mmCIF file of C-alpha atoms in Angstrom:
data_model
loop_
_atom_site.group_PDB
_atom_site.id
_atom_site.type_symbol
_atom_site.label_atom_id
_atom_site.label_comp_id
_atom_site.label_asym_id
_atom_site.label_seq_id
_atom_site.Cartn_x
_atom_site.Cartn_y
_atom_site.Cartn_z
ATOM 1 C CA UNK A 165 -50.837 139.219 73.821
ATOM 2 C CA UNK A 166 -54.095 137.129 73.698
ATOM 3 C CA UNK A 167 -52.088 134.327 72.215
ATOM 4 C CA UNK A 168 -49.756 134.307 75.222
ATOM 5 C CA UNK A 169 -52.649 134.502 77.705
ATOM 6 C CA UNK A 170 -54.322 131.607 75.929
ATOM 7 C CA UNK A 171 -51.144 129.615 75.947
ATOM 8 C CA UNK A 172 -50.779 130.157 79.719
ATOM 9 C CA UNK A 173 -54.406 128.948 80.285
ATOM 10 C CA UNK A 174 -53.927 125.897 78.054
ATOM 11 C CA UNK A 175 -50.647 125.129 79.734
ATOM 12 C CA UNK A 176 -52.169 125.370 83.287
ATOM 13 C CA UNK A 177 -55.049 123.205 82.274
ATOM 14 C CA UNK A 178 -52.854 120.495 80.745
ATOM 15 C CA UNK A 179 -50.582 120.549 83.788
ATOM 16 C CA UNK A 180 -53.545 120.058 86.063
ATOM 17 C CA UNK A 181 -54.798 117.161 83.995
ATOM 18 C CA UNK A 182 -51.399 115.616 83.681
ATOM 19 C CA UNK A 183 -50.933 115.854 87.539
ATOM 20 C CA UNK A 184 -54.306 114.258 88.247
ATOM 21 C CA UNK A 185 -53.353 111.305 85.959
ATOM 22 C CA UNK A 186 -49.765 111.151 87.400
ATOM 23 C CA UNK A 187 -48.107 111.780 84.064
ATOM 24 C CA UNK A 188 -46.772 115.274 84.465
ATOM 25 C CA UNK A 189 -43.205 114.201 83.963
ATOM 26 C CA UNK A 190 -43.967 112.446 80.727
ATOM 27 C CA UNK A 191 -46.056 115.375 79.360
ATOM 28 C CA UNK A 192 -43.183 117.697 80.284
ATOM 29 C CA UNK A 193 -40.819 115.598 78.255
ATOM 30 C CA UNK A 194 -43.393 115.738 75.389
ATOM 31 C CA UNK A 195 -43.659 119.472 75.702
ATOM 32 C CA UNK A 196 -39.888 119.937 75.672
ATOM 33 C CA UNK A 197 -39.781 117.889 72.456
ATOM 34 C CA UNK A 198 -42.637 119.923 70.997
ATOM 35 C CA UNK A 199 -41.033 123.245 71.917
ATOM 36 C CA UNK A 200 -37.748 122.262 70.487
ATOM 37 C CA UNK A 201 -39.197 120.815 67.349
ATOM 38 C CA UNK A 202 -41.452 123.800 66.608
ATOM 39 C CA UNK A 203 -38.694 126.298 67.139
ATOM 40 C CA UNK A 204 -36.007 124.393 65.250
ATOM 41 C CA UNK A 205 -38.044 123.084 62.381
ATOM 42 C CA UNK A 206 -39.206 126.054 60.340
ATOM 43 C CA UNK A 207 -41.155 123.844 57.965
ATOM 44 C CA UNK A 208 -43.252 122.418 60.821
ATOM 45 C CA UNK A 209 -43.678 125.889 62.394
ATOM 46 C CA UNK A 210 -44.959 127.326 59.053
ATOM 47 C CA UNK A 211 -47.219 124.310 58.502
ATOM 48 C CA UNK A 212 -48.873 124.847 62.065
ATOM 49 C CA UNK A 213 -49.243 128.532 61.580
ATOM 50 C CA UNK A 214 -50.529 128.322 57.912
ATOM 51 C CA UNK A 215 -54.162 129.696 58.067
ATOM 52 C CA UNK A 216 -55.030 128.089 54.632
ATOM 53 C CA UNK A 217 -54.551 124.568 55.835
ATOM 54 C CA UNK A 218 -57.531 122.760 57.377
ATOM 55 C CA UNK A 219 -57.198 122.134 61.109
ATOM 56 C CA UNK A 220 -57.822 118.400 60.740
ATOM 57 C CA UNK A 221 -54.786 118.147 58.410
ATOM 58 C CA UNK A 222 -52.722 119.876 61.121
ATOM 59 C CA UNK A 223 -54.069 117.447 63.796
ATOM 60 C CA UNK A 224 -53.184 114.424 61.716
ATOM 61 C CA UNK A 225 -49.816 115.681 60.972
ATOM 62 C CA UNK A 226 -48.984 116.487 64.581
ATOM 63 C CA UNK A 227 -50.327 113.003 65.676
ATOM 64 C CA UNK A 228 -47.959 111.418 63.200
ATOM 65 C CA UNK A 229 -44.961 113.531 64.018
ATOM 66 C CA UNK A 230 -45.439 113.107 67.803
ATOM 67 C CA UNK A 231 -46.813 109.462 67.660
ATOM 68 C CA UNK A 232 -45.037 108.491 70.846
ATOM 69 C CA UNK A 233 -46.453 111.335 72.942
ATOM 70 C CA UNK A 234 -48.457 110.725 75.994
ATOM 71 C CA UNK A 235 -52.292 110.524 75.740
ATOM 72 C CA UNK A 236 -52.673 113.897 77.587
ATOM 73 C CA UNK A 237 -50.453 115.502 75.008
ATOM 74 C CA UNK A 238 -52.457 114.015 72.143
ATOM 75 C CA UNK A 239 -55.624 115.291 73.869
ATOM 76 C CA UNK A 240 -54.084 118.865 73.714
ATOM 77 C CA UNK A 241 -53.816 118.370 69.887
ATOM 78 C CA UNK A 242 -57.590 117.340 69.836
ATOM 79 C CA UNK A 243 -58.400 120.459 72.005
ATOM 80 C CA UNK A 244 -56.469 122.711 69.661
ATOM 81 C CA UNK A 245 -58.227 121.077 66.747
ATOM 82 C CA UNK A 246 -61.578 121.789 68.323
ATOM 83 C CA UNK A 247 -60.752 125.467 69.153
ATOM 84 C CA UNK A 248 -58.640 126.043 65.912
ATOM 85 C CA UNK A 249 -55.740 127.295 67.923
ATOM 86 C CA UNK A 250 -52.734 125.250 66.578
ATOM 87 C CA UNK A 251 -50.686 128.388 65.968
ATOM 88 C CA UNK A 252 -49.995 128.687 69.754
ATOM 89 C CA UNK A 253 -48.789 125.142 70.289
ATOM 90 C CA UNK A 254 -45.114 126.121 70.646
ATOM 91 C CA UNK A 255 -46.083 128.775 73.132
ATOM 92 C CA UNK A 256 -48.166 126.326 75.213
ATOM 93 C CA UNK A 257 -45.207 123.910 75.252
ATOM 94 C CA UNK A 258 -42.930 126.605 76.576
ATOM 95 C CA UNK A 259 -45.462 127.755 79.190
ATOM 96 C CA UNK A 260 -46.045 124.155 80.365
ATOM 97 C CA UNK A 261 -42.297 123.632 80.839
ATOM 98 C CA UNK A 262 -42.015 126.862 82.755
ATOM 99 C CA UNK A 263 -45.056 125.992 85.021
ATOM 100 C CA UNK A 264 -43.650 122.415 85.589
ATOM 101 C CA UNK A 265 -40.176 123.854 86.515
ATOM 102 C CA UNK A 266 -41.759 126.238 88.987
ATOM 103 C CA UNK A 267 -43.832 123.534 90.484
ATOM 104 C CA UNK A 268 -40.858 121.362 91.037
ATOM 105 C CA UNK A 269 -38.569 124.136 92.396
ATOM 106 C CA UNK A 270 -36.383 124.168 89.323
ATOM 107 C CA UNK A 271 -34.843 127.451 88.044
ATOM 108 C CA UNK A 272 -33.721 127.762 84.531
ATOM 109 C CA UNK A 273 -30.237 129.545 83.901
ATOM 110 C CA UNK A 274 -29.687 130.852 80.408
ATOM 111 C CA UNK A 275 -26.052 130.917 79.518
ATOM 112 C CA UNK A 276 -25.182 132.813 76.477
ATOM 113 C CA UNK A 277 -21.796 132.032 74.962
ATOM 114 C CA UNK A 278 -20.033 132.936 71.692
ATOM 115 C CA UNK A 279 -19.480 129.144 70.943
ATOM 116 C CA UNK A 280 -21.497 126.213 72.225
ATOM 117 C CA UNK A 281 -20.387 124.900 75.665
ATOM 118 C CA UNK A 282 -18.973 121.324 75.902
ATOM 119 C CA UNK A 283 -20.385 119.026 78.553
ATOM 120 C CA UNK A 284 -17.347 119.569 80.875
ATOM 121 C CA UNK A 285 -17.743 123.371 80.862
ATOM 122 C CA UNK A 286 -21.513 123.023 81.216
ATOM 123 C CA UNK A 287 -21.021 120.888 84.345
ATOM 124 C CA UNK A 288 -18.553 123.439 85.852
ATOM 125 C CA UNK A 289 -20.973 126.264 85.176
ATOM 126 C CA UNK A 290 -23.813 124.355 86.604
ATOM 127 C CA UNK A 291 -21.878 123.512 89.769
ATOM 128 C CA UNK A 292 -20.936 127.216 90.212
ATOM 129 C CA UNK A 293 -24.432 128.458 89.554
ATOM 130 C CA UNK A 294 -25.895 125.837 91.987
ATOM 131 C CA UNK A 295 -23.964 127.348 94.874
ATOM 132 C CA UNK A 296 -25.724 130.673 94.184
ATOM 133 C CA UNK A 297 -29.356 129.345 94.474
ATOM 134 C CA UNK A 298 -31.211 127.052 96.823
ATOM 135 C CA UNK A 299 -33.288 125.772 93.932
ATOM 136 C CA UNK A 300 -32.340 122.960 91.438
ATOM 137 C CA UNK A 301 -30.790 124.528 88.449
ATOM 138 C CA UNK A 302 -30.986 123.531 84.730
ATOM 139 C CA UNK A 303 -28.917 125.222 82.090
ATOM 140 C CA UNK A 304 -29.895 126.349 78.584
ATOM 141 C CA UNK A 305 -26.963 127.233 76.494
ATOM 142 C CA UNK A 306 -27.656 129.876 73.802
ATOM 143 C CA UNK A 307 -25.058 130.823 71.272
ATOM 144 C CA UNK A 308 -24.494 134.400 70.123
ATOM 145 C CA UNK A 309 -21.298 135.173 68.182
ATOM 146 C CA UNK A 310 -21.975 138.856 68.798
ATOM 147 C CA UNK A 311 -20.774 138.657 72.400
ATOM 148 C CA UNK A 312 -17.387 137.842 70.952
ATOM 149 C CA UNK A 313 -16.220 135.895 73.987
ATOM 150 C CA UNK A 314 -16.983 135.408 77.648
ATOM 151 C CA UNK A 315 -20.582 134.657 78.845
ATOM 152 C CA UNK A 316 -23.904 136.097 80.012
ATOM 153 C CA UNK A 317 -25.810 134.322 82.762
ATOM 154 C CA UNK A 318 -29.521 135.012 83.234
ATOM 155 C CA UNK A 319 -31.414 133.425 86.175
ATOM 156 C CA UNK A 320 -34.936 134.711 86.606
ATOM 157 C CA UNK A 321 -34.748 138.430 86.671
ATOM 158 C CA UNK A 322 -31.000 138.580 87.537
ATOM 159 C CA UNK A 323 -28.255 138.867 84.934
ATOM 160 C CA UNK A 324 -24.335 138.716 85.089
ATOM 161 C CA UNK A 325 -22.738 139.965 81.949
ATOM 162 C CA UNK A 326 -19.079 138.912 81.518
ATOM 163 C CA UNK A 327 -19.093 139.142 77.668
ATOM 164 C CA UNK A 328 -16.206 140.630 75.886
ATOM 165 C CA UNK A 329 -18.603 142.773 73.806
ATOM 166 C CA UNK A 330 -19.895 144.278 77.014
ATOM 167 C CA UNK A 331 -16.431 145.102 78.360
ATOM 168 C CA UNK A 332 -15.524 146.816 75.077
ATOM 169 C CA UNK A 333 -18.750 148.851 75.265
ATOM 170 C CA UNK A 334 -17.840 149.846 78.866
ATOM 171 C CA UNK A 335 -14.303 150.782 77.726
ATOM 172 C CA UNK A 336 -15.691 152.775 74.787
ATOM 173 C CA UNK A 337 -17.904 154.798 77.139
ATOM 174 C CA UNK A 338 -15.200 155.539 79.539
ATOM 175 C CA UNK A 339 -12.791 156.675 76.776
ATOM 176 C CA UNK A 340 -15.504 158.875 75.179
ATOM 177 C CA UNK A 341 -16.039 160.764 78.407
#
């Protein structure tokens, strides 16, 4: 819990600094890259979270991996080095992206499907979802073969479940009564 609160505080501070320097968009791109890299690269995640490694090693490695990052993003690495908080880097990146989207009136729709969506289907889904909201919508496609088919859409605190697995569960409940 304290890691999450700390991540929110760091993200707010970095967003404020990035806005004051006019580089909030560039830092947002960096944070998306960091969040994606840390979640998808298990080796990097384990490296960052390893308590036996020295923090200066972690800082050097991150500066090498994210060499093209904005100076504000690199200053975050230095701040995490000073405070020995590298383990929350991924959480900070995710929080920053959320704060940036909120600030710009962007709402994230998570679409869960059994197989990855192609670009044409993603465009159709985005067009349909856009009619339901007055905000700009971005889509994140997550794949979960357990839903068998169909889709689940989550926007904020709303969810529409049109998954085959959900329909089968409803049918099972009705037949067992």
